mmCIF file of C-alpha atoms and ligand atoms in Angstrom:
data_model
loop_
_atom_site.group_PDB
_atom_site.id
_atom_site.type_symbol
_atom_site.label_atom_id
_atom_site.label_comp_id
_atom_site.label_asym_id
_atom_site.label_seq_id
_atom_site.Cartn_x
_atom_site.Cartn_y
_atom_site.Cartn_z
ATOM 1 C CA UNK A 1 0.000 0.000 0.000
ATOM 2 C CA UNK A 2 3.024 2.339 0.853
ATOM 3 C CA UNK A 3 4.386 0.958 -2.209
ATOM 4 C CA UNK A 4 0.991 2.232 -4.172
ATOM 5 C CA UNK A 5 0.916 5.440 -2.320
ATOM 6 C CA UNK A 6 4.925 6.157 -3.571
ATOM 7 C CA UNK A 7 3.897 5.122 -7.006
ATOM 8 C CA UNK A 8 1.290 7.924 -7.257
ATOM 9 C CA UNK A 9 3.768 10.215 -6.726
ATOM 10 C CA UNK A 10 4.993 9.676 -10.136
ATOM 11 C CA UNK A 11 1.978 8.921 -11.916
ATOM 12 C CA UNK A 12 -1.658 11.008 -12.368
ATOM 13 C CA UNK A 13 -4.487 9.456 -11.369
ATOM 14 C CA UNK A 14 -7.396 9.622 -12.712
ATOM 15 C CA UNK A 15 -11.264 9.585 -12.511
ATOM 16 C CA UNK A 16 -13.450 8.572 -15.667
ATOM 17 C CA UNK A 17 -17.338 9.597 -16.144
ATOM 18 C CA UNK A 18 -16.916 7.155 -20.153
ATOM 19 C CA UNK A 19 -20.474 8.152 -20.826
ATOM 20 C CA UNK A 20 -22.410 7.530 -24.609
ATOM 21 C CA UNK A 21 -22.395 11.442 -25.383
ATOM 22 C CA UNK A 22 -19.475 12.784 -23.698
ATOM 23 C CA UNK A 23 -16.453 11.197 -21.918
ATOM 24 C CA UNK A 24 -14.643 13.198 -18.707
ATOM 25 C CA UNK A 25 -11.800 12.988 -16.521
ATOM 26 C CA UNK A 26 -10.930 14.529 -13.382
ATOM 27 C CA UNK A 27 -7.681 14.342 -11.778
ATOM 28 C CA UNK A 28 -7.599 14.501 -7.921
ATOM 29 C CA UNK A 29 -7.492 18.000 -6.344
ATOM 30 C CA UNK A 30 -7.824 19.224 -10.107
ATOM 31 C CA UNK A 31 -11.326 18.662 -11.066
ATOM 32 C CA UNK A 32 -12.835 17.974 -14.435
ATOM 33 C CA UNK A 33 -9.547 18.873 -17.132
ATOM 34 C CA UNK A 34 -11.156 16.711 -20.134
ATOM 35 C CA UNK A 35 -14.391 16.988 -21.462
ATOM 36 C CA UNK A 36 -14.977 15.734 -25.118
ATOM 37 C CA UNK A 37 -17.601 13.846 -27.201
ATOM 38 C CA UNK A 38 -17.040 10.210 -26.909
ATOM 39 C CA UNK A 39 -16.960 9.481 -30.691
ATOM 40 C CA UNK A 40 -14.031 8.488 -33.166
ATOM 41 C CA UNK A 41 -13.362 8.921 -36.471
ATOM 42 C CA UNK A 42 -12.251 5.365 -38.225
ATOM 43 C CA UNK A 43 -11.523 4.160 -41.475
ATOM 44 C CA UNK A 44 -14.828 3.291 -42.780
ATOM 45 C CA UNK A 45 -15.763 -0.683 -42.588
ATOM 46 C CA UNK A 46 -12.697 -1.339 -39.982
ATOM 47 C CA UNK A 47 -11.897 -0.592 -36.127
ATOM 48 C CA UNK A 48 -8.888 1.467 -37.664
ATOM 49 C CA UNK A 49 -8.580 4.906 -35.751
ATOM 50 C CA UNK A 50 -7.431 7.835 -38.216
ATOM 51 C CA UNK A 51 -4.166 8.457 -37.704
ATOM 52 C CA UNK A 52 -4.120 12.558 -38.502
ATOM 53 C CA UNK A 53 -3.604 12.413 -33.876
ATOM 54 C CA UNK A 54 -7.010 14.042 -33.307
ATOM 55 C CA UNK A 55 -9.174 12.224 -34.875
ATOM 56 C CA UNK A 56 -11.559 11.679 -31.392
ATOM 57 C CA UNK A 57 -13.713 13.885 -29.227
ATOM 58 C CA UNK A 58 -14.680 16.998 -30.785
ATOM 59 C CA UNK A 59 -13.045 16.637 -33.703
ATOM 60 C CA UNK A 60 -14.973 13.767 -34.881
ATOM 61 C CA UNK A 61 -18.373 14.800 -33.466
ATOM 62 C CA UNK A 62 -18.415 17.485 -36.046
ATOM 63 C CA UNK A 63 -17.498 14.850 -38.648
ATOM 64 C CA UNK A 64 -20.810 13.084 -37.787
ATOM 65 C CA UNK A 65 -23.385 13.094 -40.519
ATOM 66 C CA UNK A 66 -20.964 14.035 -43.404
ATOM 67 C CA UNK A 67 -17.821 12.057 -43.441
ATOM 68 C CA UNK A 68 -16.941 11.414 -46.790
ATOM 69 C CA UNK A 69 -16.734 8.099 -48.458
ATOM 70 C CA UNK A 70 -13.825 6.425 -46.759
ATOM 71 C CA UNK A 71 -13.588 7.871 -43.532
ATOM 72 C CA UNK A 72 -17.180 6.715 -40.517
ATOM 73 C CA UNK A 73 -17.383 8.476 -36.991
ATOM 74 C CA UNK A 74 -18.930 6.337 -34.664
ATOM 75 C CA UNK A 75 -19.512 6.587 -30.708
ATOM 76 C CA UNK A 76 -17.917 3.168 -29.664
ATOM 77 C CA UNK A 77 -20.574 2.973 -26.650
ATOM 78 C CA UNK A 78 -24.449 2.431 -27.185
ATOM 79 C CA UNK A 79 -26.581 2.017 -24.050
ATOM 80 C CA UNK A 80 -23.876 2.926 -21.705
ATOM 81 C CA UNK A 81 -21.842 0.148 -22.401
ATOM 82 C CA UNK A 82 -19.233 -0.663 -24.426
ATOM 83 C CA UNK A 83 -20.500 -1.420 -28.223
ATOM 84 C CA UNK A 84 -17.255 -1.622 -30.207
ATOM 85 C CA UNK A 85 -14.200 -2.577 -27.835
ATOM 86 C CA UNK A 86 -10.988 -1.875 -29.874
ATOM 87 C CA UNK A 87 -12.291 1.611 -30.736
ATOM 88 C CA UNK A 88 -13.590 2.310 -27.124
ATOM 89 C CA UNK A 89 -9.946 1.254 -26.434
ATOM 90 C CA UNK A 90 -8.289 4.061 -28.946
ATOM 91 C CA UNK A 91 -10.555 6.387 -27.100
ATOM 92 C CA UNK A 92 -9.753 5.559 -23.841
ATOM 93 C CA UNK A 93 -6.385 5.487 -24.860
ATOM 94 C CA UNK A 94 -6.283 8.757 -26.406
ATOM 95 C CA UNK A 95 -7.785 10.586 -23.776
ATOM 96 C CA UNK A 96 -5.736 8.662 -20.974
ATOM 97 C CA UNK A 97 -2.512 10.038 -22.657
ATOM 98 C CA UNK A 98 -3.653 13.393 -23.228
ATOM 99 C CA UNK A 99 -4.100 13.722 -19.591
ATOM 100 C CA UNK A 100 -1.828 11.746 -18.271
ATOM 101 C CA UNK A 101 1.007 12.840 -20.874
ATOM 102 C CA UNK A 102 3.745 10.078 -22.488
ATOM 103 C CA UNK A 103 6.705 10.913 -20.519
ATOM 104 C CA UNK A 104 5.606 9.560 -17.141
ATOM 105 C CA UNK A 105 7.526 6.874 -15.432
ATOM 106 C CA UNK A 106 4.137 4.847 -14.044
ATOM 107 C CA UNK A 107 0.628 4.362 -15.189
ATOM 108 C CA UNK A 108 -1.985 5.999 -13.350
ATOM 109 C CA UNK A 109 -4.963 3.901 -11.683
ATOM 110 C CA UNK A 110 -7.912 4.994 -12.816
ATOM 111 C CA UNK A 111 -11.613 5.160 -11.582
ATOM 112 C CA UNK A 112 -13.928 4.342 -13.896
ATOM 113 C CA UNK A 113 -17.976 4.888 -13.665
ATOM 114 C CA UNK A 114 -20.039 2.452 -15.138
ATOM 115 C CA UNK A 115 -24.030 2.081 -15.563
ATOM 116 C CA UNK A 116 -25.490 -0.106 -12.890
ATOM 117 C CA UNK A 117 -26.628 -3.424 -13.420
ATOM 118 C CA UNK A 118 -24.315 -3.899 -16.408
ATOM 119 C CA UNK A 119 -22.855 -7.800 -17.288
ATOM 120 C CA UNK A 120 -19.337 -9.322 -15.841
ATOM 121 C CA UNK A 121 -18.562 -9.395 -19.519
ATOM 122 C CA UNK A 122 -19.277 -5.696 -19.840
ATOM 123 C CA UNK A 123 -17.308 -4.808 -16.882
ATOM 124 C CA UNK A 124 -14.477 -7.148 -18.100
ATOM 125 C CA UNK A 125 -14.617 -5.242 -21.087
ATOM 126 C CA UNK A 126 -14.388 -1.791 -19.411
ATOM 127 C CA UNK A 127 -10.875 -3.477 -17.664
ATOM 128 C CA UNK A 128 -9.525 -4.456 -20.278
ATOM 129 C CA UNK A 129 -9.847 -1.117 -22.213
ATOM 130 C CA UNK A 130 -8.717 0.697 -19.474
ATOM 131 C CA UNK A 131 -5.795 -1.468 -18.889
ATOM 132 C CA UNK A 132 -5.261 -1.616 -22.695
ATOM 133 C CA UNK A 133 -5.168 1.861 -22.855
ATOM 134 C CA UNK A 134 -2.783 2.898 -20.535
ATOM 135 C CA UNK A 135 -4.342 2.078 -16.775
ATOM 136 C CA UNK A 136 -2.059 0.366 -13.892
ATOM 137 C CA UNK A 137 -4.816 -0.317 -12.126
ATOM 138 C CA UNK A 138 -8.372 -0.032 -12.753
ATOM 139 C CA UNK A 139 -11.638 0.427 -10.053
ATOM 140 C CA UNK A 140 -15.430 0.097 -11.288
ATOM 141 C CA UNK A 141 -18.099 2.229 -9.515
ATOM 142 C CA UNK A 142 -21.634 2.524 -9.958
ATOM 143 C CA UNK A 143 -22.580 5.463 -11.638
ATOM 144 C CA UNK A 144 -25.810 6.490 -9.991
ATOM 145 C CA UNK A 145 -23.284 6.308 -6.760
ATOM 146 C CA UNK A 146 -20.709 8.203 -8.594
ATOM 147 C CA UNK A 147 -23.492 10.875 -9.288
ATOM 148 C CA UNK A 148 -24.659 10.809 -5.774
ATOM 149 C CA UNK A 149 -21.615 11.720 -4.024
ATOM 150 C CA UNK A 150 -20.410 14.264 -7.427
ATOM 151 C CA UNK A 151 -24.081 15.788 -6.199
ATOM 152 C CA UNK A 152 -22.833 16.295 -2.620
ATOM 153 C CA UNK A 153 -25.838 13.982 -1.254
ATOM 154 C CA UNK A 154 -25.543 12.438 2.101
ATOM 155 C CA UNK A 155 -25.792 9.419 0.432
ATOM 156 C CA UNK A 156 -23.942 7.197 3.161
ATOM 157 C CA UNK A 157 -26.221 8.322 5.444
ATOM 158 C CA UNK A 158 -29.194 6.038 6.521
ATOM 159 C CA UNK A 159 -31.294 8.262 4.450
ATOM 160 C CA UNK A 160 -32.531 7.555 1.068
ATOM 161 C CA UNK A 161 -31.691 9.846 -1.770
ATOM 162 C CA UNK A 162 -32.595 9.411 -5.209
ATOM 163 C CA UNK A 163 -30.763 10.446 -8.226
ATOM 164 C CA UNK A 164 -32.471 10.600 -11.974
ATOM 165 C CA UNK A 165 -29.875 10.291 -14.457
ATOM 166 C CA UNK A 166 -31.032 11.360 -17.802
ATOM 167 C CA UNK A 167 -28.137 11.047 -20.254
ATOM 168 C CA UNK A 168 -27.422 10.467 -23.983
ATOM 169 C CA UNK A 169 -28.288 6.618 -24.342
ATOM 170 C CA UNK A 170 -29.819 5.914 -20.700
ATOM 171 C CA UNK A 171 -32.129 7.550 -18.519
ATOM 172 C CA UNK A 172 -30.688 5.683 -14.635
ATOM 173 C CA UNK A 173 -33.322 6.179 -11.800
ATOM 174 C CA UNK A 174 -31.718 4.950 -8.694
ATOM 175 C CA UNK A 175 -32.675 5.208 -4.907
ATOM 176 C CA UNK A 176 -29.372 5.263 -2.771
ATOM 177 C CA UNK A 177 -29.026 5.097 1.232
ATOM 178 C CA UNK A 178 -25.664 3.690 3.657
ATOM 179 C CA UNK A 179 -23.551 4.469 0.550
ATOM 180 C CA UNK A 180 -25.549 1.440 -1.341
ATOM 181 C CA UNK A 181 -28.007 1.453 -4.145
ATOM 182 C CA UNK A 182 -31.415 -0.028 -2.425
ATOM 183 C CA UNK A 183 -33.857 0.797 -6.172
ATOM 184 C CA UNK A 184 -32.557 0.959 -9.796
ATOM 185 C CA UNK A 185 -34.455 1.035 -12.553
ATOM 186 C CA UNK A 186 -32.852 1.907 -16.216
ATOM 187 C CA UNK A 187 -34.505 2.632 -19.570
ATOM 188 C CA UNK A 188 -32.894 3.058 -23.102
ATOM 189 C CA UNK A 189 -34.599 6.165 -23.300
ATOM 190 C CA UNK A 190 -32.909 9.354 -22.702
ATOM 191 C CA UNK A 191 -31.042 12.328 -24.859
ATOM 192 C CA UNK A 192 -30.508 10.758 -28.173
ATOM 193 C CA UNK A 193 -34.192 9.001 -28.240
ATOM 194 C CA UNK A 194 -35.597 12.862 -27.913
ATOM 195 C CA UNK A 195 -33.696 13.698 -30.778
ATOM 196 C CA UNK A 196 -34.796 11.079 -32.749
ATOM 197 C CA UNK A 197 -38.171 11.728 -32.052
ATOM 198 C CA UNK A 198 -37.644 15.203 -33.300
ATOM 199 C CA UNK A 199 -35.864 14.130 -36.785
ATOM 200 C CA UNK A 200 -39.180 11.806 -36.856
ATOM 201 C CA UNK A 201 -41.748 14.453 -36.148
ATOM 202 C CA UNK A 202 -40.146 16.946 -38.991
ATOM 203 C CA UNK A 203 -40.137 13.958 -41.380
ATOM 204 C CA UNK A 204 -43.940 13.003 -40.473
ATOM 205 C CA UNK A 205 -45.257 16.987 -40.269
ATOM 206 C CA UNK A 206 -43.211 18.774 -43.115
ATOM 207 C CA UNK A 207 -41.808 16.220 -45.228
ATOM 208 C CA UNK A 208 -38.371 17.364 -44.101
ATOM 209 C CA UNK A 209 -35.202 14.904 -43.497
ATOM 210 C CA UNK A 210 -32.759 16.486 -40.687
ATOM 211 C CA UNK A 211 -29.585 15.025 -39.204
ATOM 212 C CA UNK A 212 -29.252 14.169 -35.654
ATOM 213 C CA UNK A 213 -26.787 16.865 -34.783
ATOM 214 C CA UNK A 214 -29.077 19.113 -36.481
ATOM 215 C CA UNK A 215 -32.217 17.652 -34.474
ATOM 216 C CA UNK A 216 -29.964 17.704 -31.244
ATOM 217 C CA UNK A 217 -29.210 21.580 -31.615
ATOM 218 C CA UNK A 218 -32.822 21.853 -31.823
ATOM 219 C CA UNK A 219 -33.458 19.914 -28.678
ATOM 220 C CA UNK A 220 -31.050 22.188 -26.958
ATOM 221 C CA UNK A 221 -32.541 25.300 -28.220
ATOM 222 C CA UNK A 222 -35.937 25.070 -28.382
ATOM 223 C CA UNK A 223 -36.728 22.225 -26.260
ATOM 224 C CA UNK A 224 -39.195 22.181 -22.958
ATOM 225 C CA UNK A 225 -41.394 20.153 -21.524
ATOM 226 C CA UNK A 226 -43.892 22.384 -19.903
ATOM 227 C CA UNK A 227 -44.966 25.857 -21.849
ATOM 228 C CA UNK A 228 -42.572 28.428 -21.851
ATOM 229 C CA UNK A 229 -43.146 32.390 -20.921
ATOM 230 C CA UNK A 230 -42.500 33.058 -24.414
ATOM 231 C CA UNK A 231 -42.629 30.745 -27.010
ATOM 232 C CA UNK A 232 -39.625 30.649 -29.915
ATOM 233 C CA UNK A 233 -39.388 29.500 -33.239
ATOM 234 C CA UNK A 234 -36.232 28.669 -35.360
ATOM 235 C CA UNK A 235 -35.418 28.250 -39.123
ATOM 236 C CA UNK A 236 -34.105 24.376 -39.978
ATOM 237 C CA UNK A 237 -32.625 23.428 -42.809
ATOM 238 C CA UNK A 238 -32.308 19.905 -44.359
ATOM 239 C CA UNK A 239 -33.632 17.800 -47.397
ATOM 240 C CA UNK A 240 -37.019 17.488 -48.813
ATOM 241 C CA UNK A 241 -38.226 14.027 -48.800
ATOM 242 C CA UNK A 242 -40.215 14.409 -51.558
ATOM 243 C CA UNK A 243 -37.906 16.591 -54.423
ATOM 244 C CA UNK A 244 -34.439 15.625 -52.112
ATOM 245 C CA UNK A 245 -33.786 18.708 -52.409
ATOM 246 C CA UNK A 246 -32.409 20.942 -49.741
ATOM 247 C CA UNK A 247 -35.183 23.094 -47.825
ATOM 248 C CA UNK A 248 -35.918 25.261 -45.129
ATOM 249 C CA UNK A 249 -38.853 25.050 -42.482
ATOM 250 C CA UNK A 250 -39.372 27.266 -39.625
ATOM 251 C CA UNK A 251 -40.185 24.655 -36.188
ATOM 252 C CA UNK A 252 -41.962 26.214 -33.240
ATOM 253 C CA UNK A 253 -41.140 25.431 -29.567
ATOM 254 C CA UNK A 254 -44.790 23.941 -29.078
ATOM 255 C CA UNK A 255 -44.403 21.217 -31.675
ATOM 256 C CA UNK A 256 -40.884 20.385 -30.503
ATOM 257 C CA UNK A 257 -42.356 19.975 -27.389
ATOM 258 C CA UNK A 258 -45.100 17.743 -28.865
ATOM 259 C CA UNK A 259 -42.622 15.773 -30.884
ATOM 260 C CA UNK A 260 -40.731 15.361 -27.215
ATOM 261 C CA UNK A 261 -43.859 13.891 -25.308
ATOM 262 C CA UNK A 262 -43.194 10.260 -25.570
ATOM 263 C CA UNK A 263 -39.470 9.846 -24.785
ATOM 264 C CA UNK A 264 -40.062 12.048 -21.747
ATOM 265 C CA UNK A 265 -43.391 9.963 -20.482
ATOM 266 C CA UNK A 266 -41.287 7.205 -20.469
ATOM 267 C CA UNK A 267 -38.681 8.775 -18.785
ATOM 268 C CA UNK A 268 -41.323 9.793 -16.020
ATOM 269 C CA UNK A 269 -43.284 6.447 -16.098
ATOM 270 C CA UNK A 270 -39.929 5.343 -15.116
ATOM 271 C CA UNK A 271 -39.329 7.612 -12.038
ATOM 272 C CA UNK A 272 -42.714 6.297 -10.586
ATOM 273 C CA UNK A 273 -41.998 2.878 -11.288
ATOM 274 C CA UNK A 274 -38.966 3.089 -9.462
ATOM 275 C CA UNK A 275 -41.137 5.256 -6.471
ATOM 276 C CA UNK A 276 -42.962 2.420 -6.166
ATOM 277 C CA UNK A 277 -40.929 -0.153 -5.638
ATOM 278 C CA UNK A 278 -39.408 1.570 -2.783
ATOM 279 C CA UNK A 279 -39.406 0.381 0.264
ATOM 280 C CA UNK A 280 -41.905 2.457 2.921
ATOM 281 C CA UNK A 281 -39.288 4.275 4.595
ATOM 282 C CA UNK A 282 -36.944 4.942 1.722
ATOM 283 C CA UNK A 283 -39.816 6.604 0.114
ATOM 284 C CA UNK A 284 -40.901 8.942 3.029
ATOM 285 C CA UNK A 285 -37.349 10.151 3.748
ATOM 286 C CA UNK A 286 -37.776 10.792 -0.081
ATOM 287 C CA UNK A 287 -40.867 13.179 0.506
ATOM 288 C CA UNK A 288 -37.942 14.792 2.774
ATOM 289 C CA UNK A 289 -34.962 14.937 0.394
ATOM 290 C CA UNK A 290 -36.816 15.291 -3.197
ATOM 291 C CA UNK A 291 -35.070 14.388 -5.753
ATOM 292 C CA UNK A 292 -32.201 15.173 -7.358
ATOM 293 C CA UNK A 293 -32.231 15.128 -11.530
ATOM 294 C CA UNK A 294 -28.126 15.000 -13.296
ATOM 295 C CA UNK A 295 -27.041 13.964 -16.748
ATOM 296 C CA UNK A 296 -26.988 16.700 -20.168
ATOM 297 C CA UNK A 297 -30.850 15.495 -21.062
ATOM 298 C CA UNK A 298 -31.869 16.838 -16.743
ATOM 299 C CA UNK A 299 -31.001 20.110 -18.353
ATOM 300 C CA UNK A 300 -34.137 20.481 -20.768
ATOM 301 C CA UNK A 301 -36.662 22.997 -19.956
ATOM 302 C CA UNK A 302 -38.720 22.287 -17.658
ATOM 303 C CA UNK A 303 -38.071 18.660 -16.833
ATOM 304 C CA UNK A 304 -37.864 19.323 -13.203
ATOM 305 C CA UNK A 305 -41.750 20.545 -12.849
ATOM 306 C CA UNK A 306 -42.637 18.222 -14.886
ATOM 307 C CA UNK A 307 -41.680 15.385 -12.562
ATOM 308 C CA UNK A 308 -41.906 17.362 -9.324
ATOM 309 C CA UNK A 309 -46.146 17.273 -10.976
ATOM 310 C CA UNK A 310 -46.053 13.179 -11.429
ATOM 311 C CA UNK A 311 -44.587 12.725 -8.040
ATOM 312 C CA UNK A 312 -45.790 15.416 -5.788
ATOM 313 C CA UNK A 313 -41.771 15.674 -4.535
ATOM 314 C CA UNK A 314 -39.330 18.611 -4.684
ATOM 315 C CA UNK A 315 -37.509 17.893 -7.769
ATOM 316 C CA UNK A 316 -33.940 19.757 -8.450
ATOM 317 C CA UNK A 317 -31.349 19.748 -10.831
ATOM 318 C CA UNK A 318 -28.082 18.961 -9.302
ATOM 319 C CA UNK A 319 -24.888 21.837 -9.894
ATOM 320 C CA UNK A 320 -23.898 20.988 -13.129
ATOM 321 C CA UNK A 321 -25.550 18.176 -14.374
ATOM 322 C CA UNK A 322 -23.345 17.188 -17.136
ATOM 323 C CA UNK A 323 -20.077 16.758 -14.773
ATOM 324 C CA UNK A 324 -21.619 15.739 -11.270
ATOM 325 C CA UNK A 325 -20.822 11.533 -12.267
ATOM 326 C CA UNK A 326 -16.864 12.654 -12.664
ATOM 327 C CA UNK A 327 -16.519 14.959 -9.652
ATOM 328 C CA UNK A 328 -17.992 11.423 -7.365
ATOM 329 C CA UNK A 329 -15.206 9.399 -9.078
ATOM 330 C CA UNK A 330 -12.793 12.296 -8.067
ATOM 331 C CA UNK A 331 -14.228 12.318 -4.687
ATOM 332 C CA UNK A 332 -13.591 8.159 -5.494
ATOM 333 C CA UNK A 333 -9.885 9.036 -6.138
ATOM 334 C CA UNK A 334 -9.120 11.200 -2.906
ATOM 335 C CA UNK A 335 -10.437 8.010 -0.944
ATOM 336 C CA UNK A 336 -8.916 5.558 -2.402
ATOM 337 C CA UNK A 337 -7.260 3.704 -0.056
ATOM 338 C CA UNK A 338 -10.252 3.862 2.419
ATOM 339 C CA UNK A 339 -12.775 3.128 -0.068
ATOM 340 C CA UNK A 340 -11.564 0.718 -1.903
ATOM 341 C CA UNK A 341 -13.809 -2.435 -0.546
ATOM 342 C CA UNK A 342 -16.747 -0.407 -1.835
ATOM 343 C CA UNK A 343 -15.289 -0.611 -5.523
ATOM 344 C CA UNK A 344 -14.451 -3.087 -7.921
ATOM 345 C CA UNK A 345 -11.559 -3.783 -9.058
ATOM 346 C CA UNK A 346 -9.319 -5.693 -11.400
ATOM 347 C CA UNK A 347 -7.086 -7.483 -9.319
ATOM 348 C CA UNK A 348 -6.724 -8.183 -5.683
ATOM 349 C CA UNK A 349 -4.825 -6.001 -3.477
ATOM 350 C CA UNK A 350 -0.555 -6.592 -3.701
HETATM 351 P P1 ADP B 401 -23.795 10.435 -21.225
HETATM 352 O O1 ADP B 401 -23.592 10.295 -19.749
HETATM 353 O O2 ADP B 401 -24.617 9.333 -21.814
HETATM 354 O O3 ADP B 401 -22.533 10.680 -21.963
HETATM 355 P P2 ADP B 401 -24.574 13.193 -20.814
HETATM 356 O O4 ADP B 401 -24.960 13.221 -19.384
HETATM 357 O O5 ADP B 401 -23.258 13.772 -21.204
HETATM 358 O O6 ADP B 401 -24.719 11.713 -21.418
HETATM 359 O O7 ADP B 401 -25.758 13.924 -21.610
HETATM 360 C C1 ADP B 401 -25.766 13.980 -22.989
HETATM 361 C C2 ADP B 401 -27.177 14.255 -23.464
HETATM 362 O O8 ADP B 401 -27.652 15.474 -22.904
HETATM 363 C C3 ADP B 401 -27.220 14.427 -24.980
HETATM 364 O O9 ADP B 401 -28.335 13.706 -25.492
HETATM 365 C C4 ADP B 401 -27.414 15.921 -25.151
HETATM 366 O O10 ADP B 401 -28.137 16.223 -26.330
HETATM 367 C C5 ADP B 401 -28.225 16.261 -23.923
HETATM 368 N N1 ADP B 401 -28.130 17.674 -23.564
HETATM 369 C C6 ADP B 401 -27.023 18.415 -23.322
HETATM 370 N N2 ADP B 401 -27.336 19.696 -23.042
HETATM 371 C C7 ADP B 401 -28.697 19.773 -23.096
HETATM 372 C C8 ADP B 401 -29.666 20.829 -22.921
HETATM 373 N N3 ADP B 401 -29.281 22.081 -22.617
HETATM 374 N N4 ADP B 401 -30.968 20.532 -23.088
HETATM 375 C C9 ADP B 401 -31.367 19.286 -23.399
HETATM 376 N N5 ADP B 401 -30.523 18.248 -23.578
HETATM 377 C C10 ADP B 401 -29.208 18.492 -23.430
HETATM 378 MG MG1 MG B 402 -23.648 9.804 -17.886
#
């Protein structure tokens, strides 16, 4: 353990929130210093990374939707878990390095979030990237945990909070208490569903074909759930479905909010499923504590009242939903050594 403690003297270590949209790391007493889109560009029909250095992150999210012929940007993970493995290992790889820089003399350990509930062969897989990529050592916690303590909750308390996750692939609704998850429910509805339900709706109500990056910007800048004070519309462009020609339509933020309905009643038929199944006193501390909402899709207008109406609780978004799961694994980092029964890990302590 002295041995370990010497070792991170020379090395970074690192916490990773290796979500479907985005991908952060946080390095202890640093907080967040890498945020990027978790997609890579590849050589089209092969696992081959481009090899022009930055072709992952930001780079190749704009590429998405018009890469020419030879060249495919894909996001490695679907549903929160690890869809392609040799690309997710590039990633991991690339963004390891770029925080952890070449020159060091030992590999950082790194704490990795990961969706609850997800298969020994999908955690194995999330290892072996990691270690692939760069890791000495590698620990697996839970994200809604992760979330939890990024969120400041008392969540080792014997007290129940509850933590609604909406992200890009999965909405995570879990009910925590004496640092353990007591409820978890998980749907394949969350961000990227909405978007696709807007690309859908334009198709059905003006004939129009947009792109999901285009449909996402609309999310983000017209989208609500309840009515706003002041309703706004916005020109989109894409291709007629009809001529295939490009065209122009101008969307208002009441249909976007129509086209939104059914990916967010699932969302919320979700958070009362998960209510219910609580036990007795987990759900009146609840009526105590609310419930906290974290995740990029907790940040659409008025998702909060529209759950704090479904569940009669006080319903807030946590401080800065989109980076709360990789402040808990820093938080996860500090207390390593104390913590580490309550995390997974690779191999068994040396
Ligand atoms: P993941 O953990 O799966 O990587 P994130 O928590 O990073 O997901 O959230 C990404 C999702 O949040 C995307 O679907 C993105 O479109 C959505 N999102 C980001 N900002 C907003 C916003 N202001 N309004 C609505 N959705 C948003
Ligand atoms: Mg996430």
């Amino acid at each position: 353990m002295i041995f370990d403690s010497l070792l991170g003297m020379f090395s970074v270590d690192m916490g990773i929130d290796l979500g479907t949209c985005n991908t952060l790391v946080c390095v202890k007493g640093e907080g967040v210093v890498l945020n990027e889109p978790s997609v890579v560009a590849v050589r089209r029909g092969t696992n081959q990374v481009l090899r022009n250095g930055n072709a992952v992150g930001q780079v190749a999210k704009d590429m998405l939707g018009r890469t020419p012929g030879s060249i495919s940007a894909i996001r490695p993970l679907k549903d929160g878990v690890i869809a392609y493995f040799d690309i997710t290992e590039a990633m991991l790889g690339y963004f390891i390095r770029k925080v952890h820089g070449r020159n060091r003399l030992v590999k950082p350990r790194v704490v990795v979030a990961v969706p609850s509930g997800i298969t020994a062969v999908e955690k194995r897989a999330v290892y072996n990237s990691a270690e692939r990529a760069g890791a000495r050592r590698v620990y697996l916690v839970e994200e809604p945990m992760a979330a939890g303590i990024g969120a400041g909750l008392p969540i080792g308390e014997p007290t129940a909070s509850m933590i609604v996750d909406i992200g890009g692939g999965t909405t995570e609704v879990a009910i925590m208490a004496l640092a353990d998850i007591a409820v978890v429910q998980s749907i394949r509805v969350a961000g990227d569903e909405m978007d696709s339900a807007i690309v859908a709706y334009l198709r059905r109500k003006y004939d129009i074909m947009v792109g999901l990056q285009t449909a996402e910007k609309i999310k983000i800048e017209l989208g609500s759930i309840m009515p706003l004070d002041e309703e706004v519309t916005k020109e989109v462009r894409g291709r007629d479905i009809v001529g295939g020609l490009p065209r122009k339509c101008t969307v208002s933020s009441e249909e976007i909010r129509e086209a939104l309905e059914e990916p967010v009643d699932a969302i919320t038929q979700c958070v009362m499923r998960t209510l219910e199944s609580a036990e007795p006193e987990l759900a009146a501390d609840l009526m105590e504590n609310g419930i906290f909402l974290a995740g990029g899709g907790a940040l659409l207008r008025g998702m909060d009242q529209r759950l704090t109406a479904a569940t009669c609780l006080d319903v807030r978004l946590v401080d800065d939903p989109l980076s709360c799961v990789a402040r808990g694994t820093s938080v996860y980092l500090e207390n390593l050594i104390a913590w580490k029964d309550t995390m997974e890990s690779d191999r068994d302590e040396y």
